[in-house]
CSV table of C-alpha atoms in Angstrom, one decimal:
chain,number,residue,atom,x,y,z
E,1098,UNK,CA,-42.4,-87.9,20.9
E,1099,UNK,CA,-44.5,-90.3,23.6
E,1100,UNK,CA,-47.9,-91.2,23.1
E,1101,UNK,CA,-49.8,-89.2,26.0
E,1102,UNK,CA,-52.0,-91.6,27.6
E,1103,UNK,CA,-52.7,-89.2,30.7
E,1104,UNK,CA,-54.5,-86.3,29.3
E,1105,UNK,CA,-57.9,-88.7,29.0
E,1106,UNK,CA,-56.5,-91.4,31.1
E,1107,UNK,CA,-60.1,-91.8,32.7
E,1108,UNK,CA,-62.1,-92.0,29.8
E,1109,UNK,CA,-59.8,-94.5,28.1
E,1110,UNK,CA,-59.7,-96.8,30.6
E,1111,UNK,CA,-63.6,-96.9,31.6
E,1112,UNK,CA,-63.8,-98.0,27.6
E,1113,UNK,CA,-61.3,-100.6,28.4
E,1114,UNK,CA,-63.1,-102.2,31.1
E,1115,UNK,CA,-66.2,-102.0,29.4
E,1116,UNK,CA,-65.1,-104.1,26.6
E,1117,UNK,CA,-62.9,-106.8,28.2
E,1118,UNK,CA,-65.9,-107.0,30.7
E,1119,UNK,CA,-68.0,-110.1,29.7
E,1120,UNK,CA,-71.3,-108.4,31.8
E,1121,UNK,CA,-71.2,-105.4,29.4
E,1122,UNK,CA,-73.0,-104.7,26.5
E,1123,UNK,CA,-70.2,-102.7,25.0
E,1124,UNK,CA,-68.2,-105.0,22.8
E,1125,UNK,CA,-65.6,-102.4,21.2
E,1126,UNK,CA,-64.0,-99.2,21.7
E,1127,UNK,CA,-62.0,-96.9,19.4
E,1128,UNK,CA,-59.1,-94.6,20.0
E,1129,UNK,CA,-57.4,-92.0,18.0
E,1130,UNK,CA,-55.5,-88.4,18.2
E,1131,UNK,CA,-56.6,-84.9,19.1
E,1132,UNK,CA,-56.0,-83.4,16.2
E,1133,UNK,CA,-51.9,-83.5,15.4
E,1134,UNK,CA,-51.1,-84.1,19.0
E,1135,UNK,CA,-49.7,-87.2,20.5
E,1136,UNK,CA,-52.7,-87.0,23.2
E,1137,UNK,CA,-54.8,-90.1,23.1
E,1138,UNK,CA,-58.8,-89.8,23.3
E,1139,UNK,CA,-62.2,-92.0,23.3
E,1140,UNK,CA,-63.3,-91.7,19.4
E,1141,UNK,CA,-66.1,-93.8,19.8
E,1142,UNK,CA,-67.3,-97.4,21.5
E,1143,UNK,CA,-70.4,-99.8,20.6
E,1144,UNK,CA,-72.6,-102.9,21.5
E,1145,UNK,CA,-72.8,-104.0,18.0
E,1146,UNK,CA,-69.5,-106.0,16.9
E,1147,UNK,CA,-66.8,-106.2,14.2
E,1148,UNK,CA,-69.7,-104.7,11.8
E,1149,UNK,CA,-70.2,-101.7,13.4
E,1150,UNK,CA,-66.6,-100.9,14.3
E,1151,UNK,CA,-65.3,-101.4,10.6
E,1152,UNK,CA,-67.6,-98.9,9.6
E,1153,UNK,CA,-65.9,-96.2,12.2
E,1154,UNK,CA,-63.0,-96.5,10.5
E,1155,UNK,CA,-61.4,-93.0,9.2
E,1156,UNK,CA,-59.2,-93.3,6.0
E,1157,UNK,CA,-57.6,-89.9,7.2
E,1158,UNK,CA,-56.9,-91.0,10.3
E,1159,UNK,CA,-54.5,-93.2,12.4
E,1160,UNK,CA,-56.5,-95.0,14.9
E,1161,UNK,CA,-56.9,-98.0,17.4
E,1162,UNK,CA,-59.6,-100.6,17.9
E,1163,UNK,CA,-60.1,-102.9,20.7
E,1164,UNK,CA,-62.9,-105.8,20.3
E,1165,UNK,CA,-64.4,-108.5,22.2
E,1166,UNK,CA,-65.2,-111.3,19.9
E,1167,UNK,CA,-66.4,-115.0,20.4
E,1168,UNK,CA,-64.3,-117.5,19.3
E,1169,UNK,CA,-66.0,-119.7,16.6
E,1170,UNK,CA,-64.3,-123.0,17.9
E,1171,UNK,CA,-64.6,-122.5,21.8
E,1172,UNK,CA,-67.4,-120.5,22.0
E,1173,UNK,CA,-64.7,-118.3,24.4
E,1174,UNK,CA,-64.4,-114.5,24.7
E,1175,UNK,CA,-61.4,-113.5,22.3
E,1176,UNK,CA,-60.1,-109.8,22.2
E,1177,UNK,CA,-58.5,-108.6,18.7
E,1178,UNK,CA,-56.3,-105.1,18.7
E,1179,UNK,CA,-56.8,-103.3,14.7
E,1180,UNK,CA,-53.9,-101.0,14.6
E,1181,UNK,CA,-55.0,-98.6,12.0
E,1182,UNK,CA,-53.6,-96.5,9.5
E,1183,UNK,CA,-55.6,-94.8,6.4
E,1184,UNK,CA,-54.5,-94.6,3.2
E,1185,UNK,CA,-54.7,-90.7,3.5
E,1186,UNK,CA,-52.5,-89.9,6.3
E,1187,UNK,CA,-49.1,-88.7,5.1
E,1188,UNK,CA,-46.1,-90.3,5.5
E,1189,UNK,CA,-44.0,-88.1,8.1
E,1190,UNK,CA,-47.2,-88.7,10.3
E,1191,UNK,CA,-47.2,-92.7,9.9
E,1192,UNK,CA,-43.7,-92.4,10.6
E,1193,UNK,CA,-44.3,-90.3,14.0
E,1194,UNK,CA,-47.2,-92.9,15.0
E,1195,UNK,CA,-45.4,-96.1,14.3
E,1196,UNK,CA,-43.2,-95.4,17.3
E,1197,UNK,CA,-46.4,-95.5,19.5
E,1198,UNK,CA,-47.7,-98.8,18.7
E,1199,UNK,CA,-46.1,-100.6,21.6
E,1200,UNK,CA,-46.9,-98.4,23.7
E,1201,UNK,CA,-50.8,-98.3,22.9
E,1202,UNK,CA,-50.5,-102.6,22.7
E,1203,UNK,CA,-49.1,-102.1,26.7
E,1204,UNK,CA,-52.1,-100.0,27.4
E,1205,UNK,CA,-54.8,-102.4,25.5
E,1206,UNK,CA,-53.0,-105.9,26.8
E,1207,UNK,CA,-54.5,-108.9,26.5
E,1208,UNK,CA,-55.4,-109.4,23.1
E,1209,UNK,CA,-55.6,-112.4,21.5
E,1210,UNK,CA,-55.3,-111.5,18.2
E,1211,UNK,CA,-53.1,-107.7,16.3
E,1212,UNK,CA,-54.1,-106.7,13.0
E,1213,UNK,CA,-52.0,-103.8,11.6
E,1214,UNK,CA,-54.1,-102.7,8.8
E,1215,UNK,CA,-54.3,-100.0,6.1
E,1216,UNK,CA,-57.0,-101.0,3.7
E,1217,UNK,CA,-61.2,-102.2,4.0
E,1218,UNK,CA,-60.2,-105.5,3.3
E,1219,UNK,CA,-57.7,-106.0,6.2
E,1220,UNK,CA,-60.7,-105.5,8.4
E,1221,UNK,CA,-63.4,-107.8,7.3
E,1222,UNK,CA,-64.6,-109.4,9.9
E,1223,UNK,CA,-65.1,-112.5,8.2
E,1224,UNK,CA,-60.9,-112.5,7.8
E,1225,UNK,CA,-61.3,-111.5,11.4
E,1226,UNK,CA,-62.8,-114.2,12.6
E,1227,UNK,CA,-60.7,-116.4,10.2
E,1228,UNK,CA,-57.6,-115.1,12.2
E,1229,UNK,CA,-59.5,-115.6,15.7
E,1230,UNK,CA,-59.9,-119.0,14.6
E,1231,UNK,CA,-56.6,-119.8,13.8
E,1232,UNK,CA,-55.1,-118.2,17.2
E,1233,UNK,CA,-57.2,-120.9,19.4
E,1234,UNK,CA,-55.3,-123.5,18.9
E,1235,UNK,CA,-58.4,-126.2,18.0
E,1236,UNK,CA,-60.6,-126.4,15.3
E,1237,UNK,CA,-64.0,-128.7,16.5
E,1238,UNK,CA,-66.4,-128.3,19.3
E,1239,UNK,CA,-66.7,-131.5,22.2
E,1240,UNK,CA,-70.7,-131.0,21.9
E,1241,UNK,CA,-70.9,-130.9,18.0
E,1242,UNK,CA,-68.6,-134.3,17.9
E,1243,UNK,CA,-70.3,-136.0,21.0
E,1244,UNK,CA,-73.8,-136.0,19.3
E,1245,UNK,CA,-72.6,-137.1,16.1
E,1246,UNK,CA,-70.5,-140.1,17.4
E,1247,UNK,CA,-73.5,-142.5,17.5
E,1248,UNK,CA,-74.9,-141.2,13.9
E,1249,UNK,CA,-74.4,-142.8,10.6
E,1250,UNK,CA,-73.3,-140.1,8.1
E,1251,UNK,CA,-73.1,-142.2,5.2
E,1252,UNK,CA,-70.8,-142.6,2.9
E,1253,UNK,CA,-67.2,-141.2,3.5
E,1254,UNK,CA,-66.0,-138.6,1.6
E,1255,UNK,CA,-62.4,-137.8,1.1
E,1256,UNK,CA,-60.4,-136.4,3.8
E,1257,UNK,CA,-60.4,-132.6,3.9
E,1258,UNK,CA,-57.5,-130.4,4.3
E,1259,UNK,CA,-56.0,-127.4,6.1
E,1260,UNK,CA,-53.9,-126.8,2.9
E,1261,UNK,CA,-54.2,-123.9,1.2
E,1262,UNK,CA,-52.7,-122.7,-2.1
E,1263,UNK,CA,-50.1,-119.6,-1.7
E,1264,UNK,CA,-50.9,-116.4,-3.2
E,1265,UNK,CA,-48.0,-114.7,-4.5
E,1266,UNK,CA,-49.8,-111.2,-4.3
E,1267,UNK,CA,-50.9,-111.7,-0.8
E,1268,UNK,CA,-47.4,-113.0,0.5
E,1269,UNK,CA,-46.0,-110.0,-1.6
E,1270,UNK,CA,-48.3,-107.3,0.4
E,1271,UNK,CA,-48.0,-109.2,4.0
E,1272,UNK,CA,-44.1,-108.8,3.5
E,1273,UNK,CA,-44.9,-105.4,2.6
E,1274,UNK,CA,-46.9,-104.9,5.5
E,1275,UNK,CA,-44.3,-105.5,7.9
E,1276,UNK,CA,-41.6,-103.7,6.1
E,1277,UNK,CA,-44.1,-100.6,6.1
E,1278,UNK,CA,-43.2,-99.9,9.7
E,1279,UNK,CA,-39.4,-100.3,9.6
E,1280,UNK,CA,-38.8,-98.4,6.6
E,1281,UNK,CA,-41.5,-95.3,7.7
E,1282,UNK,CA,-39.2,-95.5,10.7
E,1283,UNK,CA,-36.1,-94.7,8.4
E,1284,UNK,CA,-38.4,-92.4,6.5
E,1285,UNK,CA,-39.1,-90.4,9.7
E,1286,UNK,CA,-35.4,-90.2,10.8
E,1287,UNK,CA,-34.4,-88.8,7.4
E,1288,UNK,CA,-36.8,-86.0,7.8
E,1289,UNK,CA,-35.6,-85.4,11.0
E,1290,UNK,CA,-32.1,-85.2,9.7
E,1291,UNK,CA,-33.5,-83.0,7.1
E,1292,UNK,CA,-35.0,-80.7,9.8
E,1293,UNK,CA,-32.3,-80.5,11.2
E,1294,UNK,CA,-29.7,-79.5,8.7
E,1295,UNK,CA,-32.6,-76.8,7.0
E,1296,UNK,CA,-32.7,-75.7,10.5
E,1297,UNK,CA,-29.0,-74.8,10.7
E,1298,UNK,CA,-29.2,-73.8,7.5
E,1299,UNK,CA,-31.6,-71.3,8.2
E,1300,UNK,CA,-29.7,-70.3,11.7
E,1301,UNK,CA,-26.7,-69.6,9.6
E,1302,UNK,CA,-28.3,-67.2,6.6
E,1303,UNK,CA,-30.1,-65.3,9.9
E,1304,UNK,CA,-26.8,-64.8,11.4
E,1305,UNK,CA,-25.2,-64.0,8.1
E,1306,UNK,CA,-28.1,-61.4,7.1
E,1307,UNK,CA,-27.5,-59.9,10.7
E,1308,UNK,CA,-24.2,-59.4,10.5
E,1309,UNK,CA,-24.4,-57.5,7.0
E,1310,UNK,CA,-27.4,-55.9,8.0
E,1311,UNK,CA,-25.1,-54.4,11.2
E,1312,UNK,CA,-22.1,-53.6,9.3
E,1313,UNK,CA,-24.3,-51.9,7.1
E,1314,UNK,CA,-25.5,-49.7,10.1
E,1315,UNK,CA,-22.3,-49.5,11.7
E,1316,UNK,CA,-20.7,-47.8,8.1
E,1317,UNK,CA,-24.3,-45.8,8.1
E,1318,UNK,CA,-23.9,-44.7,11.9
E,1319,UNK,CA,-19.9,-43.8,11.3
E,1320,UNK,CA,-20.7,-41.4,8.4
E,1321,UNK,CA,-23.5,-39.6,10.2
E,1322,UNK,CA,-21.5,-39.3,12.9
E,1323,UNK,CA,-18.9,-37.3,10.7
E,1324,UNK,CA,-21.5,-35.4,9.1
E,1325,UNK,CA,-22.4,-34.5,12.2
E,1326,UNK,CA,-19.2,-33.8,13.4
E,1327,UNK,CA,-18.5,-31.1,10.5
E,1328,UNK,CA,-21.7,-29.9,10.8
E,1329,UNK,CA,-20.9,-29.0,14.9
E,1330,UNK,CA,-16.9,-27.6,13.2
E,1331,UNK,CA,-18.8,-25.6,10.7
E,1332,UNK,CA,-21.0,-24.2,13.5
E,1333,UNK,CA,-18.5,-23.6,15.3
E,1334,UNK,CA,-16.6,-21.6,12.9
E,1335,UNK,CA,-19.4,-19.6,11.5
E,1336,UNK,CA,-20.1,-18.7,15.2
E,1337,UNK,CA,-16.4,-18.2,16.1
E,1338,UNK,CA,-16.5,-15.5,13.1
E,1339,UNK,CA,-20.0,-13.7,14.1
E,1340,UNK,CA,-18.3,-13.4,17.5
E,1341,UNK,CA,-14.9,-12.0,16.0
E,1342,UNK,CA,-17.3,-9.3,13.4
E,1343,UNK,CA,-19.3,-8.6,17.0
E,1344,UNK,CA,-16.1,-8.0,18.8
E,1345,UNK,CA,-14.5,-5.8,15.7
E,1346,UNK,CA,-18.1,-4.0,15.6
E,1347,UNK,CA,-18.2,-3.3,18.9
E,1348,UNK,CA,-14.5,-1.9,18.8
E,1349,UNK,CA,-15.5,0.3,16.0
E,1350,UNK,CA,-18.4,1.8,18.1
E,1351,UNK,CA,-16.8,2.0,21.5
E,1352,UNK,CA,-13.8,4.1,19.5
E,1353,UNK,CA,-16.4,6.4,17.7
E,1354,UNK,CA,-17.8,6.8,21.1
E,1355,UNK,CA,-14.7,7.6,22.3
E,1356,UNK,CA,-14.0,10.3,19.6
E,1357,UNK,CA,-17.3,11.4,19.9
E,1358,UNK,CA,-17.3,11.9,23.8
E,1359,UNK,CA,-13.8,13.6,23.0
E,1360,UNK,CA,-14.5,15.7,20.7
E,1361,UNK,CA,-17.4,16.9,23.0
E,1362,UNK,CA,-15.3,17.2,26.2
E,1363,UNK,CA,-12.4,19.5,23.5
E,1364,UNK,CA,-15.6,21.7,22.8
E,1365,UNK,CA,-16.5,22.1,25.9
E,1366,UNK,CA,-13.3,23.0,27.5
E,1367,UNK,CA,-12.7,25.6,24.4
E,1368,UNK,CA,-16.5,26.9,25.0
E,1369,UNK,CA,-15.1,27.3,28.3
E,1370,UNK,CA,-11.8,28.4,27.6
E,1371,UNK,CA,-13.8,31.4,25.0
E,1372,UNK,CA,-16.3,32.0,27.9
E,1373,UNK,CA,-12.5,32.6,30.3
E,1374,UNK,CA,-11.2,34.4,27.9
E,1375,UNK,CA,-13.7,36.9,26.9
E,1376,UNK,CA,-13.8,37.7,30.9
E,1377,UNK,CA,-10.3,38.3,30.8
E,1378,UNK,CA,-10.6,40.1,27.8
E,1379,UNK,CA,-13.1,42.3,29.4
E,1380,UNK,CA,-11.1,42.9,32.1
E,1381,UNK,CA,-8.0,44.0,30.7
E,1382,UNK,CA,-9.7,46.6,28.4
E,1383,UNK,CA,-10.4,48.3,31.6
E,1384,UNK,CA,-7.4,49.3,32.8
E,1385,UNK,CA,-5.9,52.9,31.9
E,1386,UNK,CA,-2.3,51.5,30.2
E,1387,UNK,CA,-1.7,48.7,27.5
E,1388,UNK,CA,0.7,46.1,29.1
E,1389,UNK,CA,2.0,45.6,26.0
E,1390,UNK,CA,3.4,49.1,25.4
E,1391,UNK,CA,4.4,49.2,29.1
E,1392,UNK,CA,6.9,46.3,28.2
E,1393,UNK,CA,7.8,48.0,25.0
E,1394,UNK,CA,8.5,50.9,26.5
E,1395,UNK,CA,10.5,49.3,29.7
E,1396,UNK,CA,12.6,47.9,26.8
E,1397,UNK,CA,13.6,51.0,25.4
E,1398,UNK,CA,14.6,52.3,28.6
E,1399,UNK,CA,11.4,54.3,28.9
E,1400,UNK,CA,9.6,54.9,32.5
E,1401,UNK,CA,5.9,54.3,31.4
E,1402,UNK,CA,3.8,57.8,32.2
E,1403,UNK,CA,0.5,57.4,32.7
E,1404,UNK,CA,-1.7,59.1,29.8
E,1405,UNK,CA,-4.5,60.8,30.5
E,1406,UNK,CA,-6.8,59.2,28.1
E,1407,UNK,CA,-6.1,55.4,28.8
E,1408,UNK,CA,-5.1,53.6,25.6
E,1409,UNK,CA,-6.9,50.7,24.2
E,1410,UNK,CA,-6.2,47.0,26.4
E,1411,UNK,CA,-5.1,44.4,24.0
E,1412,UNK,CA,-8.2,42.1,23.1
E,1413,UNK,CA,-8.2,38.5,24.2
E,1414,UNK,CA,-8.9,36.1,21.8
E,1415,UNK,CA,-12.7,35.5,20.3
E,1416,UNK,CA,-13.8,31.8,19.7
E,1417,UNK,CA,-13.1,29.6,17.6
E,1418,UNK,CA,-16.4,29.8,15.3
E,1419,UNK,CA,-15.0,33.0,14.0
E,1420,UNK,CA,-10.8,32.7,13.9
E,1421,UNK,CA,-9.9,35.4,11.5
E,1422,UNK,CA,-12.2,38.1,12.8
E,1423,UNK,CA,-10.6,37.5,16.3
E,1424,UNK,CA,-7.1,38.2,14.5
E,1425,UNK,CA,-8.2,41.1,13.1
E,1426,UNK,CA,-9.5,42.8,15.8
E,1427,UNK,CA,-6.3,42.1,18.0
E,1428,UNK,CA,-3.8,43.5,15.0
E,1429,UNK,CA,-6.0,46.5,14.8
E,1430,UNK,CA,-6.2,47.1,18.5
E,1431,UNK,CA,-2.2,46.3,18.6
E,1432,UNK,CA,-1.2,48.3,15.7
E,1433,UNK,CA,1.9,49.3,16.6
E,1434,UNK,CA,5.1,51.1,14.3
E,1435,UNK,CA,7.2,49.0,12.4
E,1436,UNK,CA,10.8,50.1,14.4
E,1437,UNK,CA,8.7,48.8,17.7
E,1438,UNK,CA,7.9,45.4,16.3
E,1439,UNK,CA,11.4,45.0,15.0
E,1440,UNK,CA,13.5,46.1,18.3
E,1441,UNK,CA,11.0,43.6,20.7
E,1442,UNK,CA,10.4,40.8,18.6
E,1443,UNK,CA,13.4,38.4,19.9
E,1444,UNK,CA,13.4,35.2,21.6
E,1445,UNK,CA,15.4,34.9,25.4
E,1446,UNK,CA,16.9,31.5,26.0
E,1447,UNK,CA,16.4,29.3,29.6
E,1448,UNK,CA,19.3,29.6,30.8
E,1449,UNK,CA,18.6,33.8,30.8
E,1450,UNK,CA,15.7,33.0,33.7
E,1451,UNK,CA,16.9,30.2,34.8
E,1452,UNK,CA,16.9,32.1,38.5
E,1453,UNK,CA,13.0,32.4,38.1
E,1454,UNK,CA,11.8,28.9,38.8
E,1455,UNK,CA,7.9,29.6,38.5
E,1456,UNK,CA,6.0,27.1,36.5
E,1457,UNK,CA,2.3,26.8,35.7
E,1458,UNK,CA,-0.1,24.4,33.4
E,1459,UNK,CA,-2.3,25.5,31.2
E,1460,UNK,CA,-6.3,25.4,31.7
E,1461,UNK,CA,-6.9,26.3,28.1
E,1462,UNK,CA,-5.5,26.8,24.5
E,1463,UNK,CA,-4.2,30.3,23.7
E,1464,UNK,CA,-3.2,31.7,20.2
E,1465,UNK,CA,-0.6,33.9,19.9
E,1466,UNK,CA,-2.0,37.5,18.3
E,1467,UNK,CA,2.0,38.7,17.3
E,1468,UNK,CA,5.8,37.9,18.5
E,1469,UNK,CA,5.2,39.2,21.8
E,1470,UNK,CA,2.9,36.6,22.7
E,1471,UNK,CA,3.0,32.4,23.1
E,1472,UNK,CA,0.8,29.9,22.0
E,1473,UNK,CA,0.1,27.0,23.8
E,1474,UNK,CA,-2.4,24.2,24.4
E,1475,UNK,CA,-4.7,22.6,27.7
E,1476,UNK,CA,-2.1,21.1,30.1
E,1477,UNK,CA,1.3,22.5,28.4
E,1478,UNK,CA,3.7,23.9,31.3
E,1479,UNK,CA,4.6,27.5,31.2
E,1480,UNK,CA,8.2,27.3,32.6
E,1481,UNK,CA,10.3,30.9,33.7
E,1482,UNK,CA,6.9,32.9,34.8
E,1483,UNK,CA,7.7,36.9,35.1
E,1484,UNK,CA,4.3,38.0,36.8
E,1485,UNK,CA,4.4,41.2,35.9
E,1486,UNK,CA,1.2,42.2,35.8
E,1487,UNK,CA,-2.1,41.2,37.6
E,1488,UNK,CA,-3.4,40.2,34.2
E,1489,UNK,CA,-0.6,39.2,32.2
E,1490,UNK,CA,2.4,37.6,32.7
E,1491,UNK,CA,5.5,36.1,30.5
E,1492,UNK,CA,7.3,32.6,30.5
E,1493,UNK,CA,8.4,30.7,28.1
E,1494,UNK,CA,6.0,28.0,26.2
E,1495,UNK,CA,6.8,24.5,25.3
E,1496,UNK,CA,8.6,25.1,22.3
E,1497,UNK,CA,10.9,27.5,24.1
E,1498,UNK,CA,9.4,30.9,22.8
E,1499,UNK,CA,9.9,33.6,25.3
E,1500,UNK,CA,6.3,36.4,25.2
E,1501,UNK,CA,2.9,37.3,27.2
E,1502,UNK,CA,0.3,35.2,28.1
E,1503,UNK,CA,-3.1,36.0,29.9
E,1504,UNK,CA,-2.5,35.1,33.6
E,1505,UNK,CA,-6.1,33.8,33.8
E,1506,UNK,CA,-5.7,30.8,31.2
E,1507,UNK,CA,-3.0,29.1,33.9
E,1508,UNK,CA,-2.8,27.5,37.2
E,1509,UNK,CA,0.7,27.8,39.2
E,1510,UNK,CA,2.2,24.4,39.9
């Protein structure tokens, strides 16, 4: 990235006047980073020369100096730009800051003299000044030579000379030196290279680690999902067979209520049936002549004669709580001779009445007390209806027996 000159452009360049202005006291400024940022700010500035700026120096720190010097040979203003790099930075940052040299020699232009150091002794001033000197271009002073023209020295020594023996060490380390920035240049790219290929690294295990971690989920989700599913099959079941045991219980009761409310309406209708025939009962054991013998005798032949003491009315029957006791007392109040029961104990045939059309349906269950009588039950049809008396009648019964009935236990039709 840029150097950022604009965050404290103010403040740099008031420093930067200051020093390249002859009239000021202020003979150096330094510059360096805030921080691990690529913003540019005032470190500090002084009146007080090469001195006091080499001892501002940071080895931790990359940094830039700008100094007004005089040159020894012209007695001129000179301007020297340190470039500065500690021994303690590390080298990805050296790399970063090498780009912004040029851009921080554009910003502190005009200088006569650029010293890229790393070490204390790059930045003596006395090699400093050495360097100033050399840069000027002339090595004597018009004054110093015009006031020793006219003097006698003496004896002549030997000519001196510029020459000066190579150091292997010190070529070795300036060759180093300027090889420094080129390769921390390469350095730097490598590491960005690096980044970048441990970034997609990285980009690709994520996107691996999702997709297992989703297939995962998916396989989790899918089989709670079919759990669920029996779960809601199994509920379903279970509640499709507590409606079905309902239902079926329900059945059971509503049919045992039925029974039940049957069996009370059949005990009803016989309590009334009993209650009907007792009345009729009642009644016919008023009157002065048995029916029953009046039909024996009108089958004989016999004109009935009205007895004077009135013989005993058949007896209806009693109810059901007491069956045999009603029996008896109808066979002992219809005892009748042997011969009798023989000759009228027959069965007659429809087609014998089929002139006499007069049906009726029975209101309640009668039981026959002997052979002269029928049995029949609630809402059988009494077909062939002889009314022959008020009280008792004859017809035949459902299962085609010809006798008496009470005339009270039918409706006509």
């Amino acid at each position: 990235m840029a150097v950022n000159l604009s965050k404290n452009g103010p403040a740099l360049t008031a420093a930067f006047k200051e020093v390249v202005d002859e009239k000021s006291s202020t003979n150096w400024a330094l510059f360096t980073y805030e921080g691990n940022s690529n913003d540019i700010r005032l470190a500090e500035k002084g009146d007080g020369g090469l001195e006091e700026l080499v001892e501002e120096l940071n080895s931790g720190k990359v940094m830039y100096a700008f100094c007004r010097v005089e040159d020894p040979n012209s007695g001129l203003p000179k301007y020297v730009l340190i470039n500065w790099t500690g021994e303690g930075v590390n080298d990805s940052r050296k790399g970063l800051c090498a780009n912004h040299v040029s851009s921080m020699g554009t910003f502190l232009r005009g200088a006569h003299v650029t010293i890229n150091a790393r070490a204390e002794e790059d930045v003596e001033p006395e090699v400093i000044m050495q360097k100033v000197g050399k840069a000027s271009g002339a090595n004597y002073s018009f004054h110093k030579e015009a006031s020793s023209r006219f003097q006698d020295s003496g004896p002549q020594g030997p000519v001196g000379s510029v020459y000066q023996k190579t150091n292997a060490m010190s070529e070795i380390r300036k060759t180093n030196k300027d090889n420094f920035w080129a390769q921390a240049e390469k350095d730097e790219e490598k590491r960005r290279q690096e980044d970048r290929r441990r970034a997609d690294e990285e980009r690709q295990q994520l996107d691996k680690e999702r997709k297992d971690r989703e297939a995962k989920e998916a396989v989790v989700r899918e089989t709670r999902d079919k759990e669920r599913s029996s779960q809601i099959e199994q509920q379903k079941k279970y509640q499709q067979k507590q409606e079905a045991d309902s239902k079926e219980m329900e059945k059971h009761r509503y049919e045992e209520q039925e029974d039940k409310e049957a069996v009370q309406k059949k005990s009803v209708r016989r309590g009334v049936s009993l209650e009907k025939a007792n009345e009729a009962a009642s009644l016919i054991s008023q009157r002065a002549m048995n029916p029953r013998e009046m039909f024996k005798q009108r089958e004989r032949g016999i004109t009935p004669a009205e007895p004077d003491v009135p013989a005993a009315a058949p007896v209806s029957p009693q109810p059901e709580e007491a069956p045999a006791a009603s029996s008896s007392v109808q066979e002992t109040a219809f005892e009748e001779p042997a011969q009798v029961e023989e000759t009228s104990s027959y069965e007659a045939t429809p087609e014998e009445t089929s002139d006499k059309g007069v049906c009726a349906r029975a209101l309640y269950d009668y039981q026959a007390a002997d052979d002269t009588e029928i049995s029949f039950d609630p809402e059988d049809i009494i077909a062939g209806i002889e009314m022959i008396d008020e009280g008792w009648w004859r017809g035949y019964s459902p299962d085609g027996h010809f006798g008496m009935f009470p005339a009270n236990y039918v409706e006509l039709m």
